[in-house]
mmCIF file of C-alpha atoms in Angstrom:
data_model
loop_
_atom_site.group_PDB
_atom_site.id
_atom_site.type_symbol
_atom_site.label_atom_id
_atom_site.label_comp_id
_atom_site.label_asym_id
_atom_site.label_seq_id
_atom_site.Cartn_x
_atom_site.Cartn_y
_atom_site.Cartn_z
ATOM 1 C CA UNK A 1 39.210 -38.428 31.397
ATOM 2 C CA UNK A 2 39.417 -34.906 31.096
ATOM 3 C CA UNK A 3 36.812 -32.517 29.187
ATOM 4 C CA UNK A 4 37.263 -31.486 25.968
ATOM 5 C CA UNK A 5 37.663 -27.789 25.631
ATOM 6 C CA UNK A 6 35.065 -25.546 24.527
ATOM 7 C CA UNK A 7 35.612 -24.545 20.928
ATOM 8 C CA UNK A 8 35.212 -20.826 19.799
ATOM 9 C CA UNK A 9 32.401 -21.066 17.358
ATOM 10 C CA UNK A 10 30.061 -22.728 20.313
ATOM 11 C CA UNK A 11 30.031 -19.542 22.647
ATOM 12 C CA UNK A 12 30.341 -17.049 19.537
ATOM 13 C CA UNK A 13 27.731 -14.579 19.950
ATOM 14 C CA UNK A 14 25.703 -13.272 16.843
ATOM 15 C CA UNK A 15 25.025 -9.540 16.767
ATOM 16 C CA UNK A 16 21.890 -9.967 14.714
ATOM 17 C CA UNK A 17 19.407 -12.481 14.488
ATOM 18 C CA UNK A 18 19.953 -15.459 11.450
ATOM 19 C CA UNK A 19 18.061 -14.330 8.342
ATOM 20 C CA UNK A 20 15.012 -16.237 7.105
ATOM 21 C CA UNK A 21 13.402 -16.195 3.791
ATOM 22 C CA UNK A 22 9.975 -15.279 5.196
ATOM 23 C CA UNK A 23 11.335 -12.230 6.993
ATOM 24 C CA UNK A 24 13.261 -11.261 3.949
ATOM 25 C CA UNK A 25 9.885 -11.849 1.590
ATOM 26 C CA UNK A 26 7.535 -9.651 4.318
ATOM 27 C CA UNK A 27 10.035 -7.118 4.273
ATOM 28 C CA UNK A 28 8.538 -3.736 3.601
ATOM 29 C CA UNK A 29 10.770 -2.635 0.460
ATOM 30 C CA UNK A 30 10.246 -6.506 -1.292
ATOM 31 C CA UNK A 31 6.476 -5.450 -1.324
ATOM 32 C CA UNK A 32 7.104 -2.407 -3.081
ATOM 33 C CA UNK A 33 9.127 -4.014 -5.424
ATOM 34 C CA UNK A 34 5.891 -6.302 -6.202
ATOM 35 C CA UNK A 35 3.734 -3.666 -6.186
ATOM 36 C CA UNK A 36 5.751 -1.550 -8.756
ATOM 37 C CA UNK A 37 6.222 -4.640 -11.257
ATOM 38 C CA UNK A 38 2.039 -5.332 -10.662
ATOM 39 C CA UNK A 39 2.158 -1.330 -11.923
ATOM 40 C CA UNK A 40 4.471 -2.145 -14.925
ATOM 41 C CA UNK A 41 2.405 -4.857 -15.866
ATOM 42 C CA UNK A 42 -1.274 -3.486 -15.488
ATOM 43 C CA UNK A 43 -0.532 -0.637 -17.260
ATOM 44 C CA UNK A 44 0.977 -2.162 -19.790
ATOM 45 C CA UNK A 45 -1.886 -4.190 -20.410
ATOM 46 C CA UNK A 46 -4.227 -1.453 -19.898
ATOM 47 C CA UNK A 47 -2.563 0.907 -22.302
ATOM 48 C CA UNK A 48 -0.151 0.300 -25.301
ATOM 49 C CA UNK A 49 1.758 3.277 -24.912
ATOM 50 C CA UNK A 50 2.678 3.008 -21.540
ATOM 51 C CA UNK A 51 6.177 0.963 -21.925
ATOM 52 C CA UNK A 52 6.948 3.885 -24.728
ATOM 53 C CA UNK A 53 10.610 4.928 -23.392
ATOM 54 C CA UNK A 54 8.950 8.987 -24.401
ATOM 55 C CA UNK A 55 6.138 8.283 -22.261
ATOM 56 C CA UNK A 56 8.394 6.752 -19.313
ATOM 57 C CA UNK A 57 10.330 9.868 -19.689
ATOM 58 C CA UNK A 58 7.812 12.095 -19.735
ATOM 59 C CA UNK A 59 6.326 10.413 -16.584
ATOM 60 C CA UNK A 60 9.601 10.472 -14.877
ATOM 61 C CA UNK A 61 9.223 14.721 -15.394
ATOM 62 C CA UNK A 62 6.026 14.604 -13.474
ATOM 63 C CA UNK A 63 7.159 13.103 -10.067
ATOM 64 C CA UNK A 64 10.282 13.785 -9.986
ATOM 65 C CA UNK A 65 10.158 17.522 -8.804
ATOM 66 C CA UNK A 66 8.021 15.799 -5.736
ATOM 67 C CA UNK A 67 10.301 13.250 -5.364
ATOM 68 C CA UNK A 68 13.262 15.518 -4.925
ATOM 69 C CA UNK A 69 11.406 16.725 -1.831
ATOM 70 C CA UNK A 70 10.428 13.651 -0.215
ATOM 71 C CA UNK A 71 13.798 12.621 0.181
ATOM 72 C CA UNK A 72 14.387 15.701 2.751
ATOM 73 C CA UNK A 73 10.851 14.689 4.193
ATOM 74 C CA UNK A 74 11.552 11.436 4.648
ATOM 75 C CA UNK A 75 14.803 12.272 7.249
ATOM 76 C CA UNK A 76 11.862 15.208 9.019
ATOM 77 C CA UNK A 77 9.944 12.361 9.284
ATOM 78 C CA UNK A 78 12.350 10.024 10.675
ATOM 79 C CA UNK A 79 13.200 12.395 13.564
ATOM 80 C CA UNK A 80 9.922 12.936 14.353
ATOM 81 C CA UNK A 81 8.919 16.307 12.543
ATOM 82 C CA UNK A 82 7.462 17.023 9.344
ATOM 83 C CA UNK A 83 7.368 20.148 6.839
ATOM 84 C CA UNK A 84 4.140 20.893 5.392
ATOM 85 C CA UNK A 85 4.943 24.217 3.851
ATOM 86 C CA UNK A 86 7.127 22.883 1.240
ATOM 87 C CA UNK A 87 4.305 23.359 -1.615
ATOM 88 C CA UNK A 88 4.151 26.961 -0.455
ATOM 89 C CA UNK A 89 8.000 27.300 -0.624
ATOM 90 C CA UNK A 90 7.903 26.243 -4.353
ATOM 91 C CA UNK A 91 5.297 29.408 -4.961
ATOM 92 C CA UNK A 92 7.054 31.597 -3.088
ATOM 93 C CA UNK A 93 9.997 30.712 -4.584
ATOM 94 C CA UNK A 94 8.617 30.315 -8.492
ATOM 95 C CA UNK A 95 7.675 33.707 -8.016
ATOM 96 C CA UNK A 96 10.849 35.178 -6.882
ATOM 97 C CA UNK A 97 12.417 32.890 -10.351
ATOM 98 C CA UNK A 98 9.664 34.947 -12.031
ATOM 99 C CA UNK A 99 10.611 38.508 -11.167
ATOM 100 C CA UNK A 100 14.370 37.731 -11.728
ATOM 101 C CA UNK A 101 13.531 36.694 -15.070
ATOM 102 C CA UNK A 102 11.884 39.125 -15.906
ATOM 103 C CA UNK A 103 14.857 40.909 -14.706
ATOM 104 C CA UNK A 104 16.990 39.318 -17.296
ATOM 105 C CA UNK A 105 19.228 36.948 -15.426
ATOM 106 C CA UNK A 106 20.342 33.403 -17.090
ATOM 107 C CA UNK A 107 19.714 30.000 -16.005
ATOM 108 C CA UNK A 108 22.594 29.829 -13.373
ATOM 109 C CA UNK A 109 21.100 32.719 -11.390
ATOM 110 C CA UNK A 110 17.636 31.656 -11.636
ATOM 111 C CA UNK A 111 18.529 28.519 -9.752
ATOM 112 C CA UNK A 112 20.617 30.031 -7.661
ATOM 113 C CA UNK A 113 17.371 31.898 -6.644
ATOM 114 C CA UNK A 114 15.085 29.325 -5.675
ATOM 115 C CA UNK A 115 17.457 27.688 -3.824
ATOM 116 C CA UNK A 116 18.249 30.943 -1.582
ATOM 117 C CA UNK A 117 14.633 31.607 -1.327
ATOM 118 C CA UNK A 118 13.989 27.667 -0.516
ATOM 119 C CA UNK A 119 17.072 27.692 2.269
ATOM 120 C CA UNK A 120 15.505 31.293 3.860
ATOM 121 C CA UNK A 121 12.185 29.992 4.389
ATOM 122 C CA UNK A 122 13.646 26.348 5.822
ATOM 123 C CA UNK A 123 15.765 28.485 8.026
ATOM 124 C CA UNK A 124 12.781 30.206 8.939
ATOM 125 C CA UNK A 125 10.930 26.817 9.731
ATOM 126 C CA UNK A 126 14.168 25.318 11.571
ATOM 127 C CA UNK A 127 14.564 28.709 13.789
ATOM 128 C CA UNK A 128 10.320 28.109 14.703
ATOM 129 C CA UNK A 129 11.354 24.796 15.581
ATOM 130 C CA UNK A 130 14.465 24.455 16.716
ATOM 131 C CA UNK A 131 15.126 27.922 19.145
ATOM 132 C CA UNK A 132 11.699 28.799 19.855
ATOM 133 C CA UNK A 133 10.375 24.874 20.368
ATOM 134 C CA UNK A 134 7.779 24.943 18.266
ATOM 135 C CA UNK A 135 5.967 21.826 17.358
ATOM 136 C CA UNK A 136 6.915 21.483 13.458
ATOM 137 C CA UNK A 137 3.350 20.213 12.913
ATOM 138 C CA UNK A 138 1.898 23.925 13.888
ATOM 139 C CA UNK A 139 5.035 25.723 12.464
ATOM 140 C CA UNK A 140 4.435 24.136 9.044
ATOM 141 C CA UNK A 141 1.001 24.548 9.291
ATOM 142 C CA UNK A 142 1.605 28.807 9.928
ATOM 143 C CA UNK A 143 4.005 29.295 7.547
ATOM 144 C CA UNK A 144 2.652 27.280 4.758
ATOM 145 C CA UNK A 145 -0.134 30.008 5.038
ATOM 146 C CA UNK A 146 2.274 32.430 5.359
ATOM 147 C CA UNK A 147 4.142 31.853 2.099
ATOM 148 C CA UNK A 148 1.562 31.488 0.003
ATOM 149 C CA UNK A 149 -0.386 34.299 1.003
ATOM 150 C CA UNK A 150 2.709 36.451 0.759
ATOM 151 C CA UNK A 151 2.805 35.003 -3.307
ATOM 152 C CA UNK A 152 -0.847 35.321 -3.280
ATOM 153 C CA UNK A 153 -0.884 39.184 -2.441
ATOM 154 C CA UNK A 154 2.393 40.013 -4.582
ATOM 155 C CA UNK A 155 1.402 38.227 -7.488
ATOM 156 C CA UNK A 156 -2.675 38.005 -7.368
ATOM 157 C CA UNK A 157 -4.011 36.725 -10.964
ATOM 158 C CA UNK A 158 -0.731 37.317 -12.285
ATOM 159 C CA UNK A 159 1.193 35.017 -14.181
ATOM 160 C CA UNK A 160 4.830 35.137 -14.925
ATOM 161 C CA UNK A 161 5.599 33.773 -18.439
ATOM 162 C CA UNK A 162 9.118 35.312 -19.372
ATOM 163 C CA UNK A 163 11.868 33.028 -18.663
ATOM 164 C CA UNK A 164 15.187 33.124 -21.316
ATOM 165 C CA UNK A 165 15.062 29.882 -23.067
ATOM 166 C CA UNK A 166 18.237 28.467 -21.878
ATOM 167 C CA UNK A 167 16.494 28.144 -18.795
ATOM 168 C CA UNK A 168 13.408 26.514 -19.927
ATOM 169 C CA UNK A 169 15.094 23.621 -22.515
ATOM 170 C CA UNK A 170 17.021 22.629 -19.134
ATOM 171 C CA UNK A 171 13.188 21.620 -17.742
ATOM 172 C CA UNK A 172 11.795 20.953 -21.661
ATOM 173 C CA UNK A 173 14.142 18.819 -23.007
ATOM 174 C CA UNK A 174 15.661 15.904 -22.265
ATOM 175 C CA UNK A 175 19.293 16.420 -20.017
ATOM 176 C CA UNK A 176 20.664 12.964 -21.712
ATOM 177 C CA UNK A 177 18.750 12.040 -24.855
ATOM 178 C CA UNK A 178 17.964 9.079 -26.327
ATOM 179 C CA UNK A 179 20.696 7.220 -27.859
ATOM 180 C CA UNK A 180 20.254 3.760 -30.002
ATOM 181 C CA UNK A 181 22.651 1.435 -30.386
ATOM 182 C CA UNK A 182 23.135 -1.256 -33.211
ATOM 183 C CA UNK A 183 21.258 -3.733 -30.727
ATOM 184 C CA UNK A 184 17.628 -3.584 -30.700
ATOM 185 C CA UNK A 185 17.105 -4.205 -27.062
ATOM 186 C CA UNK A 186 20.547 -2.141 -25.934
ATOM 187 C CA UNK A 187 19.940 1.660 -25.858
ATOM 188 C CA UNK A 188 20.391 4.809 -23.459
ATOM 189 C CA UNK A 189 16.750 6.285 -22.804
ATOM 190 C CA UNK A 190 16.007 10.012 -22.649
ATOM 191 C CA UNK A 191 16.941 11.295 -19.267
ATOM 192 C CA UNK A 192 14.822 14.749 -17.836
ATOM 193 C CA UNK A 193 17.583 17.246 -15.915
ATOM 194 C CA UNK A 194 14.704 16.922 -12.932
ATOM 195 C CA UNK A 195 14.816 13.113 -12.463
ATOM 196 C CA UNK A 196 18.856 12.700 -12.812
ATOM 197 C CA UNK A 197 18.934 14.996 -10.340
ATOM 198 C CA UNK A 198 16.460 12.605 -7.737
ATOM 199 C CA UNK A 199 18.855 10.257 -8.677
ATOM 200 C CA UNK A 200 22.071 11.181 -7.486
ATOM 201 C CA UNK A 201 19.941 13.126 -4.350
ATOM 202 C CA UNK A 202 18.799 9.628 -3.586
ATOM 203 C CA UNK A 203 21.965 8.016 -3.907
ATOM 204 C CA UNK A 204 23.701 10.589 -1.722
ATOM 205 C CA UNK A 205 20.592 10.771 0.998
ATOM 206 C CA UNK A 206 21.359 6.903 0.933
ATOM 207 C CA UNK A 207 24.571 7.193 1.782
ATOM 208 C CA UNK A 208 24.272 9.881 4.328
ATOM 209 C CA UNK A 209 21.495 7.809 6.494
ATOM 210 C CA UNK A 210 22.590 4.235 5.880
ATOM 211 C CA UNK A 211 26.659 4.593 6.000
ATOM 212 C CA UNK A 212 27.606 7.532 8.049
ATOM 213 C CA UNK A 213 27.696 8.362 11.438
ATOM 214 C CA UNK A 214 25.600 11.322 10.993
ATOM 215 C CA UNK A 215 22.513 9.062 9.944
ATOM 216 C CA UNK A 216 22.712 6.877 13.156
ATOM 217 C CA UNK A 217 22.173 9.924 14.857
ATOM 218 C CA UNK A 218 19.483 10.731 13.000
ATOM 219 C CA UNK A 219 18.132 7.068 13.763
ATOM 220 C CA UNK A 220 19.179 7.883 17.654
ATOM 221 C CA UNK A 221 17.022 11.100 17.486
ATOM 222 C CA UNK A 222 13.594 8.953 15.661
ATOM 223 C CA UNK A 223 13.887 6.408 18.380
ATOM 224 C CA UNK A 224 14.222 8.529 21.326
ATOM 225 C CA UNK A 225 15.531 11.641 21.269
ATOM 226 C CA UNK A 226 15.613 12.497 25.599
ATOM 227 C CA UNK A 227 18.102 9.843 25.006
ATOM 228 C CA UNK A 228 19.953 10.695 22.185
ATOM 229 C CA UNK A 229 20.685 13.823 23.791
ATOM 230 C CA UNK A 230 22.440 12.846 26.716
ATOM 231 C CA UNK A 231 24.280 10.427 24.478
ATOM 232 C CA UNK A 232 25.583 13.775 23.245
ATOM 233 C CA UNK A 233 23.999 13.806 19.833
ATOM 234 C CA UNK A 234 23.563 17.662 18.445
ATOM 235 C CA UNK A 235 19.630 17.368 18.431
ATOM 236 C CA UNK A 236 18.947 21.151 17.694
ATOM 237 C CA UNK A 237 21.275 20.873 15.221
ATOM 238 C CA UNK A 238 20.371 18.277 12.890
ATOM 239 C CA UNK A 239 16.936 19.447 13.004
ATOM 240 C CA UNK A 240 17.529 23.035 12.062
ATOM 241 C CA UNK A 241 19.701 21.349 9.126
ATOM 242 C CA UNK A 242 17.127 18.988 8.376
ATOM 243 C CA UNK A 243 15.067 22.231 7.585
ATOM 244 C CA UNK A 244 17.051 24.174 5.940
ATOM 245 C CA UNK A 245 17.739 20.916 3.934
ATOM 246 C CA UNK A 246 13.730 20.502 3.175
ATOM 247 C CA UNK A 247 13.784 24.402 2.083
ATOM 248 C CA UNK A 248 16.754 24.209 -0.175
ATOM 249 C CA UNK A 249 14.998 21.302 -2.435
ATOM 250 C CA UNK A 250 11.947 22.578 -2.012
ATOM 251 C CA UNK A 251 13.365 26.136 -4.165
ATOM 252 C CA UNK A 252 15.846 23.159 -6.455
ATOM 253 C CA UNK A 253 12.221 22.333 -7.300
ATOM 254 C CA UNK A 254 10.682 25.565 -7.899
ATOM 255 C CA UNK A 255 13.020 26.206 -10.628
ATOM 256 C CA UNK A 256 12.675 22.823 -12.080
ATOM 257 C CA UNK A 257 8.924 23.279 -12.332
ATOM 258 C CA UNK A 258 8.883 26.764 -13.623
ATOM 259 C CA UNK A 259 11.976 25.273 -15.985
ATOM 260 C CA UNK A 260 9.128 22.852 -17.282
ATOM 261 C CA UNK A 261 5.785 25.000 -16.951
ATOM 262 C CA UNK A 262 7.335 28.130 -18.239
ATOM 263 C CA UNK A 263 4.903 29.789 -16.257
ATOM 264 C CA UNK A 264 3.600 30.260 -12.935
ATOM 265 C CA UNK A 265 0.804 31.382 -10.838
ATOM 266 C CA UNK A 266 0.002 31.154 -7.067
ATOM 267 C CA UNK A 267 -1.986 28.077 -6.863
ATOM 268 C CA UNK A 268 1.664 26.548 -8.591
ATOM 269 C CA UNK A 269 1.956 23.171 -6.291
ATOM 270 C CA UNK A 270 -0.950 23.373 -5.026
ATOM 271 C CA UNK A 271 -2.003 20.252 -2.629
ATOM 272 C CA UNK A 272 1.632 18.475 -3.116
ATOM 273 C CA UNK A 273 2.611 18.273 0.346
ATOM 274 C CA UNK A 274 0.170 15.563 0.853
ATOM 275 C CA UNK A 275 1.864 13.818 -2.441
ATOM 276 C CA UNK A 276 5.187 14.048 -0.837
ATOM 277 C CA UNK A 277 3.848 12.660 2.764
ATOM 278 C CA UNK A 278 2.481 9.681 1.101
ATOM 279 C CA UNK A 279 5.890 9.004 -0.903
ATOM 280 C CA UNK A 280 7.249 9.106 2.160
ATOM 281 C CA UNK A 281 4.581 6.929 4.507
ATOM 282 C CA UNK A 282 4.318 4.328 1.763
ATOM 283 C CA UNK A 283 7.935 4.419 1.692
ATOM 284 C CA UNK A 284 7.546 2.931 4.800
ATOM 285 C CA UNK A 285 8.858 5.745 6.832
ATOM 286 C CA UNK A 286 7.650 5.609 10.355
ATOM 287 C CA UNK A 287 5.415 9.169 11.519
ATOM 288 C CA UNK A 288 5.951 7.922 14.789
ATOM 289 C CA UNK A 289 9.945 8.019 14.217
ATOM 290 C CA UNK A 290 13.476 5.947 14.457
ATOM 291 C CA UNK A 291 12.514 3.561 10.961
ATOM 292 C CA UNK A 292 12.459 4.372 7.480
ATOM 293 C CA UNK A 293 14.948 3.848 4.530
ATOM 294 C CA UNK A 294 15.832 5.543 1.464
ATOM 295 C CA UNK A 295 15.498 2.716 -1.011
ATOM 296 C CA UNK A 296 11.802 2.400 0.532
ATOM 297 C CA UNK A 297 11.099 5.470 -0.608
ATOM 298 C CA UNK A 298 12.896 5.539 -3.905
ATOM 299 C CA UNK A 299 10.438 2.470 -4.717
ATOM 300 C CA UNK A 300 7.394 4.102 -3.566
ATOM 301 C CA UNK A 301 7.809 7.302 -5.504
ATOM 302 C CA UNK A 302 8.446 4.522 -8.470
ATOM 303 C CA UNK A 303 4.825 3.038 -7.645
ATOM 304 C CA UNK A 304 3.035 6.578 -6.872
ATOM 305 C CA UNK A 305 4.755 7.967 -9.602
ATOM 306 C CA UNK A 306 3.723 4.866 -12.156
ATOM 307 C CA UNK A 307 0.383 4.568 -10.852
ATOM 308 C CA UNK A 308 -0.751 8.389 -11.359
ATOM 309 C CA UNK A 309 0.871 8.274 -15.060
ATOM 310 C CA UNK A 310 -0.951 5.269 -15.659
ATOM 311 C CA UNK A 311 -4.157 6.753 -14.786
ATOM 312 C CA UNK A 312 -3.439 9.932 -16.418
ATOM 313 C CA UNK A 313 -2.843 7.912 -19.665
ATOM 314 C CA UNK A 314 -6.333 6.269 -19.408
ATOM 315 C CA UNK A 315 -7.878 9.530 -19.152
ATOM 316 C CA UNK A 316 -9.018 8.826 -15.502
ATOM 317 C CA UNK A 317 -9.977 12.364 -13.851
ATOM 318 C CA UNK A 318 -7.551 14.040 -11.412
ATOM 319 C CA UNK A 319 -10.238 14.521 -8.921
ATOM 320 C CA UNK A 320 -10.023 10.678 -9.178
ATOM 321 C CA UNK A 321 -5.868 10.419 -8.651
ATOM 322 C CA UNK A 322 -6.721 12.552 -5.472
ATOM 323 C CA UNK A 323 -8.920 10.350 -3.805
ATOM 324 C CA UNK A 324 -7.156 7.234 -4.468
ATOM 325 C CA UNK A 325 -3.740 9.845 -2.810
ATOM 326 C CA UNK A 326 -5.754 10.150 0.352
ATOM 327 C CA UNK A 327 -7.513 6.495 0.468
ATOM 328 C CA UNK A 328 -3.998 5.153 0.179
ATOM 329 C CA UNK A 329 -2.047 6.990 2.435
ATOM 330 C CA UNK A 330 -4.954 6.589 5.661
ATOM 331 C CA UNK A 331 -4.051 3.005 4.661
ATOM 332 C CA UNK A 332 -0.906 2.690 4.300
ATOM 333 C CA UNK A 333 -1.164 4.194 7.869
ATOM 334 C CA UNK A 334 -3.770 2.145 9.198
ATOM 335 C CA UNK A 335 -3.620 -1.151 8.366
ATOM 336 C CA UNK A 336 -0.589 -2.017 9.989
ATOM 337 C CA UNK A 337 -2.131 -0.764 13.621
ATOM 338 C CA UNK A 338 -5.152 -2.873 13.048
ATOM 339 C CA UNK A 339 -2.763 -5.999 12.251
ATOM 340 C CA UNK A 340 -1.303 -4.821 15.192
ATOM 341 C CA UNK A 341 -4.565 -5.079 17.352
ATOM 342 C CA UNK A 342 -5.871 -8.289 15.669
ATOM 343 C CA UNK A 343 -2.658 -10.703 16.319
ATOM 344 C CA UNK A 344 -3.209 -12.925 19.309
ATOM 345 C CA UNK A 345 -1.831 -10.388 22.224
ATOM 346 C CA UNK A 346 -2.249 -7.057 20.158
ATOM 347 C CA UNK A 347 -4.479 -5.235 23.083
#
């Protein structure tokens, strides 16, 4: 009696483990989509005027210009750097939107500005980092001194308030405006210029790290980059990019604040690189390197984003909103270590 012959499916092998449903709940972007809809829901208890599509706007205005940022940081992050002078590259570059409006230049030029001042100082950063070998950490650290002192001694007390209006309705109006339909529940909400712009960034840094070749490199140079190198992936390179990438949205939003201010000091962005870092950490971006997704951090500026509007509509200091920033992100950091060292085997 011979054997029966092997069939195919018996020695197929899987390339990834079967999916269960308590892996899938634990996952790190299905908590943040709880904890944004416990946000929606609190606040809308706590406050009436919170699910006001005006107020969601308006709330959308005063992350978004963060956001925009954190999607560069995120990718630093990922590979194992980090950028803290991009609140100092907003002021530097604010200023610079300042003095060429005062100048008389439209809109188009303005932007075109901050962007060029934005990409100069990342190139600056990525040339520390990158050439010399630099740790980013100290580089950041250096420079974010450096550029805003430099706005600090140019502009001193100073503020710039002269900007030609077609410039500031793109930051104080709404980009798509509210439009009602015959159906009560069916209508386009206002959209701010600043936040449609986080959303095609986001769909595009999505792309780029989660479909292309270039983000498994990026991946390759997080989880080990002695490694990726002799796999022959451009290290250097995608660094120095990723910096010049940070700089370039950092100036994008310089003129989208100074768009929406219509004004600007020094102390403009003061304190928002640790905003952006804790987008990005409770986006569950890895600061040791190699794991992190877009769509985790798209939900976490969401929940920072809700949760700070939510307190500012209640009236609840900003000295308060600060704390709660740092308490969360040394958790957000923390907590999964000590899980770490309490599971049977941990060390």
């Amino acid at each position: 009696m011979s054997a029966s012959m092997p069939t195919e499916e018996r020695y197929a092998v899987l390339d990834a483990p079967p999916r269960r449903l308590s892996a899938t709940l634990l996952r790190w972007e299905v908590i943040l989509v709880i904890l944004l809809a416990l946000t929606i829901v609190i606040n809308a208890i706590v406050s009436p005027y919170f699910l006001d599509v005006y107020n969601l706007a308006d709330a959308t205005s005063n992350f978004s210009e963060k956001a925009i940022i954190a999607l560069a940081m995120a990718l630093l992050i990922l590979v194992r750097d980090i950028d803290l002078s991009v609140a100092a590259i907003i002021a530097l570059a604010a200023m610079a939107i300042g003095y060429a409006a005062d100048a008389g230049f439209g809109a188009p030029v303005l932007f075109a500005v901050g962007i060029g001042v934005g990409l100069l100082c990342g190139l600056f950063n990525g040339f520390l980092v990158t050439y010399i070998r630099l740790p980013s950490i100290v580089v950041t650290i250096g420079t974010m001194s450096l550029f805003r002192g430099l706005t600090q001694v140019v502009l001193g007390d100073q503020a710039l308030t002269h900007y030609p209006q077609g410039f500031l309705s793109l930051g104080q109006n709404y980009f798509i405006p509210y439009v009602q339909s015959g159906v009560p529940w069916l209508f386009i909400p206002p959209v701010p210029l600043s936040f449609l712009i986080f959303l095609i960034l986001a769909a595009i840094f999505g792309i780029v790290l989660h479909r292309t070749a270039v983000g498994r490199q990026l991946f390759a140079i997080g989880s080990n980059p002695v490694a990726a190198r002799f796999s022959g992936v451009p290290v250097d390179r995608l660094r120095f990019i990723l910096f010049a990438v940070s700089g370039m949205l950092s100036g994008l939003a310089a003129a989208l604040l100074a768009a929406r201010l219509g004004s600007m000091r020094s102390n403009i962005a003061f304190g928002w690189e640790l905003d952006i870092v804790t987008m990005v950490i409770l986006g569950g971006v890895s600061i040791a390197g190699g794991i992190g997704s877009i769509i985790g951090v798209f939900l976490a500026v969401l929940v920072l984003g809700l949760v700070t509007f939510g307190m500012s509509l209640n009236n609840i200091p900003g000295q308060v909103v600060s704390v709660y920033t740092g308490a969360l992100l040394i958790a957000v950091i923390a907590i999964p270590r000590i899980f770490e060292r309490i599971r049977p085997g941990g060390g």
